[in-house]
XYZ file of C-alpha atoms in Angstrom:
315
model
C 2.434 -23.790 1.276
C 1.817 -22.011 -2.071
C 2.070 -18.591 -1.372
C 2.928 -17.090 -4.543
C 0.588 -16.205 -7.561
C 1.150 -15.286 -11.127
C 0.471 -11.694 -12.215
C -2.699 -10.354 -12.806
C -2.689 -8.898 -16.328
C -5.816 -7.339 -15.593
C -3.930 -4.608 -13.219
C -1.875 -3.355 -16.370
C -4.438 -0.992 -18.012
C -4.165 2.634 -19.660
C -4.629 4.609 -22.996
C -3.849 3.019 -25.834
C -1.545 3.760 -28.553
C -0.089 0.655 -30.112
C 3.360 1.939 -29.966
C 4.317 0.850 -26.369
C 4.036 4.702 -25.320
C 2.649 3.620 -21.914
C 4.046 1.103 -19.241
C 0.722 -1.300 -19.967
C 1.832 -1.761 -23.101
C 5.550 -2.409 -22.233
C 5.024 -4.790 -19.523
C 5.290 -8.820 -19.871
C 3.686 -10.712 -17.561
C 5.765 -13.755 -17.261
C 4.908 -16.986 -15.863
C 8.502 -18.247 -15.101
C 11.769 -16.378 -14.398
C 14.598 -17.105 -17.320
C 17.676 -15.722 -17.611
C 17.838 -12.279 -19.010
C 20.235 -11.046 -21.764
C 18.891 -7.618 -22.217
C 18.500 -5.133 -19.357
C 15.420 -6.091 -17.302
C 13.198 -4.800 -14.541
C 10.969 -7.136 -12.845
C 8.095 -5.702 -10.638
C 7.598 -7.814 -7.671
C 4.668 -7.699 -5.565
C 4.870 -8.108 -1.498
C 1.165 -8.499 -0.626
C 1.398 -8.829 3.204
C 0.408 -6.650 6.245
C 0.830 -9.216 9.055
C 3.798 -7.331 9.772
C 1.904 -4.178 10.444
C -0.831 -5.812 12.201
C 1.748 -7.208 14.534
C 3.383 -3.942 15.226
C -0.025 -2.430 16.079
C -0.346 -0.711 12.990
C -3.161 0.676 10.334
C -3.708 -2.659 8.689
C -4.607 -2.277 4.671
C -1.251 -2.495 3.017
C -1.746 -5.761 1.342
C -3.175 -4.172 -1.309
C -0.820 -1.806 -1.463
C 0.764 -3.512 -4.582
C -2.309 -3.354 -6.542
C -2.590 0.285 -5.973
C 0.902 1.108 -7.253
C 0.732 -0.934 -10.348
C -2.647 0.337 -11.717
C -0.946 3.701 -11.624
C 2.211 2.800 -12.844
C 0.523 1.035 -15.771
C -0.902 4.484 -16.989
C 2.538 6.087 -16.988
C 4.666 6.918 -20.156
C 7.459 4.561 -21.336
C 10.489 5.577 -22.015
C 12.498 2.961 -21.985
C 14.708 1.506 -24.778
C 13.142 -1.413 -27.482
C 15.568 -3.652 -25.918
C 14.957 -3.146 -21.975
C 12.500 -5.714 -20.933
C 9.946 -4.618 -18.403
C 8.266 -7.671 -16.466
C 5.754 -8.422 -13.989
C 6.793 -11.862 -12.040
C 3.856 -12.100 -9.729
C 2.965 -11.609 -6.251
C 4.208 -13.264 -3.139
C 1.271 -13.127 -0.764
C 0.591 -14.332 3.390
C -0.893 -17.417 3.954
C -2.628 -17.846 7.459
C -1.065 -14.859 8.813
C 2.609 -16.799 8.173
C 4.744 -13.906 7.403
C 7.853 -15.886 8.022
C 6.694 -18.368 5.290
C 6.083 -15.034 2.969
C 9.524 -13.534 3.476
C 11.362 -16.825 2.824
C 9.668 -17.036 -0.715
C 10.392 -13.172 -1.292
C 13.869 -13.990 -0.502
C 14.157 -17.263 -2.751
C 12.103 -14.658 -5.582
C 14.814 -11.920 -4.977
C 17.653 -14.513 -5.393
C 16.491 -15.918 -8.687
C 15.808 -12.374 -10.167
C 19.218 -11.424 -9.269
C 20.754 -14.319 -10.627
C 19.362 -14.061 -13.835
C 20.609 -10.541 -14.636
C 17.426 -8.942 -13.569
C 16.757 -5.773 -11.422
C 13.918 -6.261 -8.702
C 11.412 -3.515 -7.886
C 9.482 -4.946 -4.997
C 5.835 -3.186 -3.956
C 4.760 -3.681 -0.691
C 2.922 -4.410 1.332
C 4.626 -3.899 5.188
C 8.190 -2.922 5.891
C 8.666 -6.278 6.911
C 9.547 -6.807 3.167
C 12.972 -5.485 3.943
C 14.136 -8.909 5.837
C 13.054 -10.919 2.815
C 14.240 -8.872 0.138
C 17.675 -8.475 2.024
C 18.081 -12.011 2.565
C 17.747 -12.590 -1.039
C 20.079 -10.303 -2.166
C 22.623 -12.013 0.671
C 22.095 -15.496 -1.044
C 22.546 -13.677 -4.938
C 25.794 -12.167 -4.160
C 29.487 -13.656 -3.879
C 30.225 -14.174 -0.426
C 32.875 -11.363 0.116
C 30.873 -8.341 -0.948
C 29.274 -6.148 1.335
C 25.524 -4.990 1.137
C 24.884 -1.524 2.414
C 21.068 -0.808 3.476
C 19.541 2.529 2.329
C 16.458 3.349 4.144
C 14.205 6.302 3.363
C 11.815 6.093 6.198
C 10.648 8.133 9.250
C 11.627 4.957 11.534
C 14.663 3.361 12.323
C 12.558 -0.458 12.513
C 15.108 -1.621 14.834
C 12.938 -3.149 17.652
C 14.023 -5.834 19.414
C 11.944 -8.959 18.175
C 12.105 -10.708 21.423
C 8.195 -10.582 21.452
C 8.227 -11.695 17.423
C 9.032 -10.562 14.449
C 6.746 -7.505 12.457
C 7.322 -4.669 10.380
C 9.273 -2.889 12.869
C 12.111 -5.829 13.331
C 13.389 -6.300 10.170
C 16.809 -4.368 10.454
C 17.210 -5.081 14.257
C 16.987 -8.861 12.569
C 19.407 -8.244 9.786
C 21.906 -6.779 12.505
C 21.555 -10.174 14.697
C 22.134 -11.933 11.634
C 24.968 -10.114 10.820
C 26.783 -10.570 14.366
C 26.271 -14.138 13.930
C 27.659 -14.600 10.518
C 30.541 -11.806 11.724
C 29.894 -9.502 9.068
C 29.597 -5.619 9.277
C 25.843 -4.293 9.343
C 25.963 -1.408 6.924
C 22.639 0.648 7.580
C 22.187 4.238 6.501
C 18.874 6.112 7.439
C 17.508 9.014 5.853
C 14.815 11.327 7.395
C 14.600 9.748 10.750
C 11.956 11.848 12.900
C 12.312 11.937 16.971
C 8.710 12.334 17.167
C 8.576 8.933 15.234
C 11.258 6.665 17.417
C 11.324 6.621 21.283
C 15.060 6.878 22.960
C 15.783 3.161 23.068
C 15.558 2.934 19.146
C 18.421 6.005 18.897
C 20.572 4.120 21.634
C 20.339 0.883 19.488
C 21.024 2.615 16.266
C 24.157 4.108 17.837
C 25.259 1.068 19.380
C 24.856 -0.649 15.658
C 26.793 2.278 14.285
C 23.732 3.031 11.864
C 24.518 6.390 9.989
C 21.370 8.655 10.178
C 20.344 11.727 8.776
C 17.439 13.397 10.636
C 14.200 14.740 9.132
C 15.044 18.239 9.814
C 18.202 17.922 7.797
C 17.067 16.150 4.943
C 16.199 18.773 2.736
C 17.463 20.775 -0.251
C 18.715 23.462 1.783
C 21.203 20.503 2.925
C 21.473 18.819 -0.386
C 25.413 19.101 -0.800
C 26.213 17.871 2.786
C 23.669 14.809 2.231
C 25.030 13.844 -0.811
C 28.328 13.445 0.385
C 27.264 11.924 3.031
C 25.566 9.101 1.007
C 28.562 9.126 -0.974
C 30.604 8.103 2.004
C 28.451 5.452 3.175
C 28.173 3.722 -0.702
C 31.762 3.933 -1.222
C 32.233 2.027 1.937
C 29.785 -1.034 0.583
C 30.271 -3.492 -2.497
C 26.322 -3.319 -3.262
C 23.472 -1.136 -2.491
C 20.038 -2.054 -1.319
C 17.626 0.751 -1.292
C 14.147 0.906 0.601
C 11.813 3.305 0.848
C 8.948 3.583 3.333
C 6.140 5.755 2.491
C 5.321 6.990 5.825
C 8.617 9.059 5.669
C 6.912 11.305 3.444
C 4.938 14.178 4.891
C 1.018 13.140 4.513
C 0.754 16.106 2.283
C 2.143 13.662 -0.191
C 1.606 10.507 1.055
C -1.392 10.033 3.524
C -2.294 6.213 2.462
C 0.288 4.792 4.797
C -0.062 3.154 7.901
C 1.718 5.874 9.988
C 0.867 8.792 8.581
C 2.242 12.387 9.671
C 2.521 16.163 8.374
C 6.341 16.238 9.586
C 7.721 13.705 7.136
C 9.816 14.873 4.099
C 8.985 15.790 0.262
C 9.865 13.863 -2.845
C 12.098 16.410 -4.215
C 14.852 15.541 -1.908
C 14.109 12.119 -1.769
C 14.426 11.992 -5.723
C 17.887 14.086 -5.707
C 19.220 10.873 -3.281
C 17.715 8.192 -5.405
C 19.927 9.618 -8.472
C 22.796 10.200 -6.206
C 22.174 6.403 -5.344
C 21.669 5.163 -8.965
C 24.614 6.924 -10.536
C 26.982 4.959 -8.151
C 26.272 1.971 -10.046
C 26.065 -0.467 -7.083
C 22.105 0.069 -6.628
C 21.371 -4.147 -6.997
C 17.654 -3.615 -5.698
C 14.748 -1.589 -4.537
C 11.517 -1.877 -2.631
C 8.649 0.619 -1.493
C 7.262 -0.259 1.491
C 3.725 0.570 3.159
C 1.508 1.413 0.522
C -1.986 1.597 2.329
C -4.478 2.389 0.222
C -7.286 2.102 2.348
C -6.115 5.876 3.631
C -5.215 7.281 0.082
C -6.513 10.392 -0.926
C -7.256 10.378 -4.756
C -4.481 7.748 -5.196
C -1.927 10.535 -4.627
C 0.083 7.900 -2.673
C -0.291 5.249 -5.073
C 0.446 7.899 -7.679
C 3.788 8.957 -5.529
C 4.913 5.437 -5.418
C 4.442 4.739 -9.411
C 6.017 8.021 -10.121
C 9.457 6.901 -8.204
C 9.131 3.650 -9.750
C 9.318 5.333 -12.809
C 12.274 7.442 -12.224
C 14.503 4.352 -11.244
C 13.656 2.439 -13.830
C 13.931 5.150 -16.184
C 17.731 5.871 -14.462
C 19.266 2.680 -13.475
């Protein structure tokens, strides 16, 4: 099944400087992934919202990656001249086969990491996480442990008894860890009581999930939060960070499937990202649930693009 397409260079447009002052001038759209010797960041798109549909959410995230790239393209470039910034293409969902899309995503992530390239994956539903995690798992040494840090209103720990969807990825990962007799290392930032039923809190407790609830996820609690994040990071070998845009208040991120005004703000999220980056263990990152259908003046796409901009200029 052919569910991967080459990057669309027409998405990378903006003010022209002829001096690589903007990211659309810096980006290189590549047809094939190769070994990189210089520091390299790769934008990889996951154009799939089949998981959101299965989870009874509002569809539209399939066009999320394009919306983010259009905003990212206009942003200034402060990368060093020898730092590579690539667009490596799009994984998409064919005939509602989300599982096949996840497999292609995993293979592409593995290829990027084995070629010394840092993946920044743009979604798409949060089912992105299952494919992304498996791509990392297949790329690293077998004895290394992966810590998952999820910025999110939801645990996404729903059982997949009736099938996989955007609400099941971390449950699937936990089950795989049980099968492989490995540790499930999962830190959730911004979890809300009004976004998770009681059974999900029970599941999280049984799986040993580290949780910082939304009411405690703010700058007033910054010192404690950074200590908790650092403790978690110190317990693992590498870190995979995933950011679900519906964790943010709809004041900042209306363009998601499950928007709420009760989410967290960008300031605490960006501060935590700096802590994660400075640890030196961040291996890969994705942004999920960008849904342009419900965005207002591209604000959610701009938020996502600004997060990517921060990461590539800090990592």
